[in-house]
Amino acid sequence: MEKLTDFFKKKKLQAKFKTAGPGHKLSESRSSQPQPQPPQQKHVPREQKTSSASSAAGAAALKRFEQPSRQTNKALGLVMEEEKKRILAEMKAKEEAQALKEQTQEVAPVIVKKYVCPILGINEGYPLTELKEMIEEGIRASYEDDTLLMSALLIKNCNDDNATQICVRTLELVLDNLRTDDEMQLEKFKKLKKAKIQSKILDVKGGREFLNAVGFIVDDSDEWCTLHCENSEIK
């Protein structure tokens, strides 16, 4: 009976040792004992996390655009209104400054050149336009009895150089044509179409008078200037 009791005690003791875990030596440290492992977490790929976060952020941004804040719109409107007022104020200030500058700016004096004509006894200086008018009046008054000379002096002294040269060349051509011995050609040259000589002779001071002096009749109602004389009288 005593042996049977010892047998069960040994079995019971062995069972306790088994539940206590593996055996260790007395020289071993407790830190070397195996630690219980924490439960493993399920691994989620980084790409999947990033994609989910981006999708959430995009959805939130889209929602903000679809439902704009009234307060934000109001603030933006106030900013734009202030900017408009500032620009208008700057423009007005520039316009006022420019107007003031124009008012205070000194106007440079206009220098008018004056001329004299000792030959006609005009020794006091006059502007060129006035002097030419005085010369024209003096020539007409002094040579009214000699129309040919008067017209030549007017052409020479009362027009600009270019108009004078064109007029003289055209009159020389008219007179040269009248020297022909061909009777048919002479009859043709005795008539001048006014449209062709208007700017070259008739509009030049002295040109009309010269044509009258050599025998041409200048009639404003006629389109032709005609030389009224016999062919034998033309020299």
PDB file of C-alpha atoms in Angstrom:
ATOM      1  CA  MET A   1       0.000   0.000   0.000  1.00  0.00           C
ATOM      2  CA  GLU A   2       2.809   2.377   0.818  1.00  0.00           C
ATOM      3  CA  LYS A   3       4.471   1.645  -2.552  1.00  0.00           C
ATOM      4  CA  LEU A   4       1.277   2.412  -4.384  1.00  0.00           C
ATOM      5  CA  THR A   5       0.969   5.726  -2.576  1.00  0.00           C
ATOM      6  CA  ASP A   6       4.556   6.658  -3.504  1.00  0.00           C
ATOM      7  CA  PHE A   7       3.849   5.799  -7.154  1.00  0.00           C
ATOM      8  CA  PHE A   8       0.904   8.202  -7.357  1.00  0.00           C
ATOM      9  CA  LYS A   9       2.894  10.932  -5.636  1.00  0.00           C
ATOM     10  CA  LYS A  10       5.626  10.596  -8.274  1.00  0.00           C
ATOM     11  CA  LYS A  11       3.081  10.784 -11.114  1.00  0.00           C
ATOM     12  CA  LYS A  12       1.462  13.824  -9.574  1.00  0.00           C
ATOM     13  CA  LEU A  13       4.829  15.496  -9.161  1.00  0.00           C
ATOM     14  CA  GLN A  14       5.753  14.752 -12.780  1.00  0.00           C
ATOM     15  CA  ALA A  15       2.504  16.315 -13.942  1.00  0.00           C
ATOM     16  CA  LYS A  16       3.308  19.511 -12.017  1.00  0.00           C
ATOM     17  CA  PHE A  17       6.764  19.680 -13.628  1.00  0.00           C
ATOM     18  CA  LYS A  18       5.264  19.347 -17.080  1.00  0.00           C
ATOM     19  CA  THR A  19       2.869  22.222 -16.494  1.00  0.00           C
ATOM     20  CA  ALA A  20       5.721  24.390 -15.161  1.00  0.00           C
ATOM     21  CA  GLY A  21       7.495  24.412 -18.539  1.00  0.00           C
ATOM     22  CA  PRO A  22      10.929  23.205 -19.545  1.00  0.00           C
ATOM     23  CA  GLY A  23      13.533  22.912 -16.909  1.00  0.00           C
ATOM     24  CA  HIS A  24      16.408  25.331 -16.358  1.00  0.00           C
ATOM     25  CA  LYS A  25      19.693  25.275 -14.653  1.00  0.00           C
ATOM     26  CA  LEU A  26      20.266  27.373 -11.590  1.00  0.00           C
ATOM     27  CA  SER A  27      23.095  29.225 -13.373  1.00  0.00           C
ATOM     28  CA  GLU A  28      20.827  30.453 -16.212  1.00  0.00           C
ATOM     29  CA  SER A  29      19.456  34.025 -16.153  1.00  0.00           C
ATOM     30  CA  ARG A  30      15.751  34.625 -16.173  1.00  0.00           C
ATOM     31  CA  SER A  31      16.139  37.058 -19.092  1.00  0.00           C
ATOM     32  CA  SER A  32      17.043  34.180 -21.312  1.00  0.00           C
ATOM     33  CA  GLN A  33      13.650  32.697 -20.738  1.00  0.00           C
ATOM     34  CA  PRO A  34      11.476  32.872 -23.853  1.00  0.00           C
ATOM     35  CA  GLN A  35       9.035  35.774 -23.831  1.00  0.00           C
ATOM     36  CA  PRO A  36       5.532  35.390 -25.019  1.00  0.00           C
ATOM     37  CA  GLN A  37       5.171  36.663 -28.626  1.00  0.00           C
ATOM     38  CA  PRO A  38       2.672  39.509 -29.284  1.00  0.00           C
ATOM     39  CA  PRO A  39      -0.084  38.722 -31.678  1.00  0.00           C
ATOM     40  CA  GLN A  40       0.979  39.439 -35.267  1.00  0.00           C
ATOM     41  CA  GLN A  41      -0.816  42.285 -37.086  1.00  0.00           C
ATOM     42  CA  LYS A  42      -2.050  41.799 -40.562  1.00  0.00           C
ATOM     43  CA  HIS A  43       0.339  43.488 -43.065  1.00  0.00           C
ATOM     44  CA  VAL A  44      -1.266  46.101 -45.332  1.00  0.00           C
ATOM     45  CA  PRO A  45       0.756  47.153 -48.445  1.00  0.00           C
ATOM     46  CA  ARG A  46       1.976  50.819 -48.425  1.00  0.00           C
ATOM     47  CA  GLU A  47       0.625  51.421 -51.905  1.00  0.00           C
ATOM     48  CA  GLN A  48      -2.834  50.459 -50.721  1.00  0.00           C
ATOM     49  CA  LYS A  49      -2.596  52.878 -47.760  1.00  0.00           C
ATOM     50  CA  THR A  50      -1.378  55.768 -49.989  1.00  0.00           C
ATOM     51  CA  SER A  51      -4.077  55.145 -52.557  1.00  0.00           C
ATOM     52  CA  SER A  52      -6.771  55.172 -49.910  1.00  0.00           C
ATOM     53  CA  ALA A  53      -5.451  58.425 -48.387  1.00  0.00           C
ATOM     54  CA  SER A  54      -5.232  60.136 -51.802  1.00  0.00           C
ATOM     55  CA  SER A  55      -8.744  59.081 -52.677  1.00  0.00           C
ATOM     56  CA  ALA A  56     -10.052  60.483 -49.424  1.00  0.00           C
ATOM     57  CA  ALA A  57      -8.197  63.796 -49.896  1.00  0.00           C
ATOM     58  CA  GLY A  58      -9.423  64.115 -53.494  1.00  0.00           C
ATOM     59  CA  ALA A  59     -12.992  63.481 -52.459  1.00  0.00           C
ATOM     60  CA  ALA A  60     -12.727  66.134 -49.746  1.00  0.00           C
ATOM     61  CA  ALA A  61     -11.261  68.705 -52.184  1.00  0.00           C
ATOM     62  CA  LEU A  62     -13.946  67.962 -54.755  1.00  0.00           C
ATOM     63  CA  LYS A  63     -16.590  68.450 -52.133  1.00  0.00           C
ATOM     64  CA  ARG A  64     -15.137  71.855 -51.226  1.00  0.00           C
ATOM     65  CA  PHE A  65     -15.206  72.941 -54.891  1.00  0.00           C
ATOM     66  CA  GLU A  66     -18.729  71.701 -55.380  1.00  0.00           C
ATOM     67  CA  GLN A  67     -19.968  73.536 -52.302  1.00  0.00           C
ATOM     68  CA  PRO A  68     -18.034  76.877 -52.177  1.00  0.00           C
ATOM     69  CA  SER A  69     -18.183  78.787 -48.986  1.00  0.00           C
ATOM     70  CA  ARG A  70     -20.328  81.912 -49.056  1.00  0.00           C
ATOM     71  CA  GLN A  71     -17.974  83.573 -46.656  1.00  0.00           C
ATOM     72  CA  THR A  72     -15.005  82.982 -48.989  1.00  0.00           C
ATOM     73  CA  ASN A  73     -16.882  84.438 -51.977  1.00  0.00           C
ATOM     74  CA  LYS A  74     -17.835  87.487 -49.975  1.00  0.00           C
ATOM     75  CA  ALA A  75     -14.236  88.062 -48.893  1.00  0.00           C
ATOM     76  CA  LEU A  76     -13.035  87.701 -52.490  1.00  0.00           C
ATOM     77  CA  GLY A  77     -15.612  90.229 -53.664  1.00  0.00           C
ATOM     78  CA  LEU A  78     -14.459  92.729 -51.047  1.00  0.00           C
ATOM     79  CA  VAL A  79     -10.833  92.313 -52.121  1.00  0.00           C
ATOM     80  CA  MET A  80     -11.715  92.878 -55.785  1.00  0.00           C
ATOM     81  CA  GLU A  81     -13.757  95.962 -54.924  1.00  0.00           C
ATOM     82  CA  GLU A  82     -10.880  97.440 -52.925  1.00  0.00           C
ATOM     83  CA  GLU A  83      -8.460  96.750 -55.782  1.00  0.00           C
ATOM     84  CA  LYS A  84     -10.813  98.447 -58.247  1.00  0.00           C
ATOM     85  CA  LYS A  85     -11.043 101.537 -56.047  1.00  0.00           C
ATOM     86  CA  ARG A  86      -7.265 101.658 -55.734  1.00  0.00           C
ATOM     87  CA  ILE A  87      -6.735 101.491 -59.518  1.00  0.00           C
ATOM     88  CA  LEU A  88      -9.337 104.196 -60.170  1.00  0.00           C
ATOM     89  CA  ALA A  89      -7.721 106.428 -57.560  1.00  0.00           C
ATOM     90  CA  GLU A  90      -4.295 105.986 -59.175  1.00  0.00           C
ATOM     91  CA  MET A  91      -5.685 106.802 -62.627  1.00  0.00           C
ATOM     92  CA  LYS A  92      -7.391 109.926 -61.318  1.00  0.00           C
ATOM     93  CA  ALA A  93      -4.205 111.057 -59.587  1.00  0.00           C
ATOM     94  CA  LYS A  94      -2.198 110.612 -62.802  1.00  0.00           C
ATOM     95  CA  GLU A  95      -4.753 112.579 -64.826  1.00  0.00           C
ATOM     96  CA  GLU A  96      -4.726 115.418 -62.307  1.00  0.00           C
ATOM     97  CA  ALA A  97      -0.927 115.479 -62.276  1.00  0.00           C
ATOM     98  CA  GLN A  98      -0.804 115.574 -66.090  1.00  0.00           C
ATOM     99  CA  ALA A  99      -3.362 118.386 -66.221  1.00  0.00           C
ATOM    100  CA  LEU A 100      -1.399 120.374 -63.656  1.00  0.00           C
ATOM    101  CA  LYS A 101       1.810 119.795 -65.608  1.00  0.00           C
ATOM    102  CA  GLU A 102       0.220 121.049 -68.814  1.00  0.00           C
ATOM    103  CA  GLN A 103      -1.095 124.146 -67.059  1.00  0.00           C
ATOM    104  CA  THR A 104       2.219 125.042 -65.472  1.00  0.00           C
ATOM    105  CA  GLN A 105       4.387 124.102 -68.442  1.00  0.00           C
ATOM    106  CA  GLU A 106       5.934 127.112 -70.060  1.00  0.00           C
ATOM    107  CA  VAL A 107       5.108 127.595 -73.723  1.00  0.00           C
ATOM    108  CA  ALA A 108       8.202 128.231 -75.796  1.00  0.00           C
ATOM    109  CA  PRO A 109       7.956 131.527 -77.657  1.00  0.00           C
ATOM    110  CA  VAL A 110       7.443 131.254 -81.401  1.00  0.00           C
ATOM    111  CA  ILE A 111      10.254 132.928 -83.280  1.00  0.00           C
ATOM    112  CA  VAL A 112       9.054 134.586 -86.474  1.00  0.00           C
ATOM    113  CA  LYS A 113      11.701 135.515 -88.993  1.00  0.00           C
ATOM    114  CA  LYS A 114      11.320 138.874 -90.645  1.00  0.00           C
ATOM    115  CA  TYR A 115      12.605 140.042 -94.019  1.00  0.00           C
ATOM    116  CA  VAL A 116      13.195 143.314 -95.865  1.00  0.00           C
ATOM    117  CA  CYS A 117      13.303 144.356 -99.549  1.00  0.00           C
ATOM    118  CA  PRO A 118      15.493 147.443-100.036  1.00  0.00           C
ATOM    119  CA  ILE A 119      14.845 147.483-103.816  1.00  0.00           C
ATOM    120  CA  LEU A 120      11.188 148.301-103.201  1.00  0.00           C
ATOM    121  CA  GLY A 121      12.017 150.511-100.241  1.00  0.00           C
ATOM    122  CA  ILE A 122      10.761 147.989 -97.663  1.00  0.00           C
ATOM    123  CA  ASN A 123      13.391 148.390 -94.961  1.00  0.00           C
ATOM    124  CA  GLU A 124      11.267 147.392 -91.999  1.00  0.00           C
ATOM    125  CA  GLY A 125      11.204 143.682 -91.281  1.00  0.00           C
ATOM    126  CA  TYR A 126       8.065 141.684 -92.091  1.00  0.00           C
ATOM    127  CA  PRO A 127       7.195 137.985 -92.038  1.00  0.00           C
ATOM    128  CA  LEU A 128       7.878 136.339 -95.375  1.00  0.00           C
ATOM    129  CA  THR A 129       4.200 135.905 -96.268  1.00  0.00           C
ATOM    130  CA  GLU A 130       3.416 139.559 -95.606  1.00  0.00           C
ATOM    131  CA  LEU A 131       6.535 140.655 -97.444  1.00  0.00           C
ATOM    132  CA  LYS A 132       5.547 138.679-100.557  1.00  0.00           C
ATOM    133  CA  GLU A 133       2.112 140.278-100.506  1.00  0.00           C
ATOM    134  CA  MET A 134       3.704 143.733-100.286  1.00  0.00           C
ATOM    135  CA  ILE A 135       6.091 142.904-103.138  1.00  0.00           C
ATOM    136  CA  GLU A 136       3.203 141.692-105.310  1.00  0.00           C
ATOM    137  CA  GLU A 137       1.234 144.866-104.646  1.00  0.00           C
ATOM    138  CA  GLY A 138       4.304 146.977-105.408  1.00  0.00           C
ATOM    139  CA  ILE A 139       4.986 145.194-108.727  1.00  0.00           C
ATOM    140  CA  ARG A 140       1.383 145.467-109.889  1.00  0.00           C
ATOM    141  CA  ALA A 141       1.238 149.148-109.007  1.00  0.00           C
ATOM    142  CA  SER A 142       4.600 149.985-110.574  1.00  0.00           C
ATOM    143  CA  TYR A 143       4.219 148.064-113.863  1.00  0.00           C
ATOM    144  CA  GLU A 144       0.519 148.186-114.610  1.00  0.00           C
ATOM    145  CA  ASP A 145       1.270 149.781-117.971  1.00  0.00           C
ATOM    146  CA  ASP A 146       3.603 146.956-119.022  1.00  0.00           C
ATOM    147  CA  THR A 147       1.675 143.726-118.505  1.00  0.00           C
ATOM    148  CA  LEU A 148       4.377 141.474-119.949  1.00  0.00           C
ATOM    149  CA  LEU A 149       7.105 142.799-117.635  1.00  0.00           C
ATOM    150  CA  MET A 150       4.739 142.877-114.674  1.00  0.00           C
ATOM    151  CA  SER A 151       3.765 139.214-115.185  1.00  0.00           C
ATOM    152  CA  ALA A 152       7.406 138.156-115.536  1.00  0.00           C
ATOM    153  CA  LEU A 153       8.317 139.919-112.275  1.00  0.00           C
ATOM    154  CA  LEU A 154       5.363 138.336-110.475  1.00  0.00           C
ATOM    155  CA  ILE A 155       6.334 134.855-111.647  1.00  0.00           C
ATOM    156  CA  LYS A 156       9.905 135.384-110.539  1.00  0.00           C
ATOM    157  CA  ASN A 157       9.371 137.064-107.162  1.00  0.00           C
ATOM    158  CA  CYS A 158       5.997 135.985-105.780  1.00  0.00           C
ATOM    159  CA  ASN A 159       6.147 132.176-105.945  1.00  0.00           C
ATOM    160  CA  ASP A 160       8.310 129.457-104.466  1.00  0.00           C
ATOM    161  CA  ASP A 161      11.253 128.288-106.555  1.00  0.00           C
ATOM    162  CA  ASN A 162       9.662 125.018-107.671  1.00  0.00           C
ATOM    163  CA  ALA A 163       6.445 126.672-108.902  1.00  0.00           C
ATOM    164  CA  THR A 164       8.471 129.360-110.680  1.00  0.00           C
ATOM    165  CA  GLN A 165      10.654 126.832-112.509  1.00  0.00           C
ATOM    166  CA  ILE A 166       7.694 124.719-113.659  1.00  0.00           C
ATOM    167  CA  CYS A 167       5.803 127.796-114.861  1.00  0.00           C
ATOM    168  CA  VAL A 168       8.779 129.174-116.805  1.00  0.00           C
ATOM    169  CA  ARG A 169       9.486 125.825-118.519  1.00  0.00           C
ATOM    170  CA  THR A 170       5.827 125.418-119.513  1.00  0.00           C
ATOM    171  CA  LEU A 171       5.608 128.963-120.930  1.00  0.00           C
ATOM    172  CA  GLU A 172       8.807 128.407-122.912  1.00  0.00           C
ATOM    173  CA  LEU A 173       7.263 125.256-124.419  1.00  0.00           C
ATOM    174  CA  VAL A 174       4.073 127.137-125.346  1.00  0.00           C
ATOM    175  CA  LEU A 175       6.029 129.916-127.073  1.00  0.00           C
ATOM    176  CA  ASP A 176       8.346 127.474-128.872  1.00  0.00           C
ATOM    177  CA  ASN A 177       5.336 125.610-130.304  1.00  0.00           C
ATOM    178  CA  LEU A 178       4.009 128.844-131.782  1.00  0.00           C
ATOM    179  CA  ARG A 179       7.168 129.266-133.882  1.00  0.00           C
ATOM    180  CA  THR A 180       6.373 126.337-136.147  1.00  0.00           C
ATOM    181  CA  ASP A 181       5.870 126.904-139.875  1.00  0.00           C
ATOM    182  CA  ASP A 182       3.302 124.129-140.089  1.00  0.00           C
ATOM    183  CA  GLU A 183      -0.084 125.849-140.335  1.00  0.00           C
ATOM    184  CA  MET A 184      -2.006 122.825-139.071  1.00  0.00           C
ATOM    185  CA  GLN A 185       0.276 122.408-136.099  1.00  0.00           C
ATOM    186  CA  LEU A 186       0.087 126.130-135.406  1.00  0.00           C
ATOM    187  CA  GLU A 187      -3.704 126.035-135.238  1.00  0.00           C
ATOM    188  CA  LYS A 188      -3.409 123.211-132.766  1.00  0.00           C
ATOM    189  CA  PHE A 189      -0.890 125.040-130.566  1.00  0.00           C
ATOM    190  CA  LYS A 190      -3.025 128.190-130.514  1.00  0.00           C
ATOM    191  CA  LYS A 191      -5.418 126.400-128.167  1.00  0.00           C
ATOM    192  CA  LEU A 192      -4.347 125.353-124.678  1.00  0.00           C
ATOM    193  CA  LYS A 193      -6.489 123.018-122.599  1.00  0.00           C
ATOM    194  CA  LYS A 194      -6.954 124.695-119.243  1.00  0.00           C
ATOM    195  CA  ALA A 195      -6.910 121.433-117.297  1.00  0.00           C
ATOM    196  CA  LYS A 196      -3.337 120.775-118.466  1.00  0.00           C
ATOM    197  CA  ILE A 197      -1.973 124.209-117.596  1.00  0.00           C
ATOM    198  CA  GLN A 198      -4.051 124.978-114.513  1.00  0.00           C
ATOM    199  CA  SER A 199      -1.477 124.047-111.869  1.00  0.00           C
ATOM    200  CA  LYS A 200       1.571 124.825-114.014  1.00  0.00           C
ATOM    201  CA  ILE A 201       0.601 128.324-115.225  1.00  0.00           C
ATOM    202  CA  LEU A 202      -2.820 129.595-114.199  1.00  0.00           C
ATOM    203  CA  ASP A 203      -2.406 128.918-110.452  1.00  0.00           C
ATOM    204  CA  VAL A 204       1.007 130.605-110.401  1.00  0.00           C
ATOM    205  CA  LYS A 205       1.058 134.324-109.634  1.00  0.00           C
ATOM    206  CA  GLY A 206       1.780 136.137-112.898  1.00  0.00           C
ATOM    207  CA  GLY A 207       1.099 133.097-115.117  1.00  0.00           C
ATOM    208  CA  ARG A 208      -2.384 134.131-116.200  1.00  0.00           C
ATOM    209  CA  GLU A 209      -1.180 137.705-116.814  1.00  0.00           C
ATOM    210  CA  PHE A 210       1.674 136.441-118.995  1.00  0.00           C
ATOM    211  CA  LEU A 211      -0.687 134.449-121.247  1.00  0.00           C
ATOM    212  CA  ASN A 212      -2.887 137.525-121.605  1.00  0.00           C
ATOM    213  CA  ALA A 213       0.152 139.639-122.463  1.00  0.00           C
ATOM    214  CA  VAL A 214       1.171 137.360-125.367  1.00  0.00           C
ATOM    215  CA  GLY A 215      -2.367 137.223-126.770  1.00  0.00           C
ATOM    216  CA  PHE A 216      -4.136 134.250-125.149  1.00  0.00           C
ATOM    217  CA  ILE A 217      -7.675 134.797-123.932  1.00  0.00           C
ATOM    218  CA  VAL A 218      -8.204 133.123-120.587  1.00  0.00           C
ATOM    219  CA  ASP A 219     -11.928 132.684-120.043  1.00  0.00           C
ATOM    220  CA  ASP A 220     -13.061 130.991-116.841  1.00  0.00           C
ATOM    221  CA  SER A 221     -16.215 129.723-118.546  1.00  0.00           C
ATOM    222  CA  ASP A 222     -14.253 128.049-121.345  1.00  0.00           C
ATOM    223  CA  GLU A 223     -12.135 124.935-121.033  1.00  0.00           C
ATOM    224  CA  TRP A 224      -9.641 126.284-123.557  1.00  0.00           C
ATOM    225  CA  CYS A 225      -7.225 129.207-123.619  1.00  0.00           C
ATOM    226  CA  THR A 226      -7.155 130.451-127.202  1.00  0.00           C
ATOM    227  CA  LEU A 227      -4.661 132.685-128.961  1.00  0.00           C
ATOM    228  CA  HIS A 228      -6.709 135.220-130.938  1.00  0.00           C
ATOM    229  CA  CYS A 229      -4.488 136.496-133.704  1.00  0.00           C
ATOM    230  CA  GLU A 230      -3.587 135.773-137.276  1.00  0.00           C
ATOM    231  CA  ASN A 231      -0.856 133.285-137.923  1.00  0.00           C
ATOM    232  CA  SER A 232       1.111 135.931-139.776  1.00  0.00           C
ATOM    233  CA  GLU A 233       1.180 138.097-136.657  1.00  0.00           C
ATOM    234  CA  ILE A 234       2.992 135.458-134.638  1.00  0.00           C
ATOM    235  CA  LYS A 235       6.726 136.044-134.652  1.00  0.00           C
TER     236      LYS A 235
END
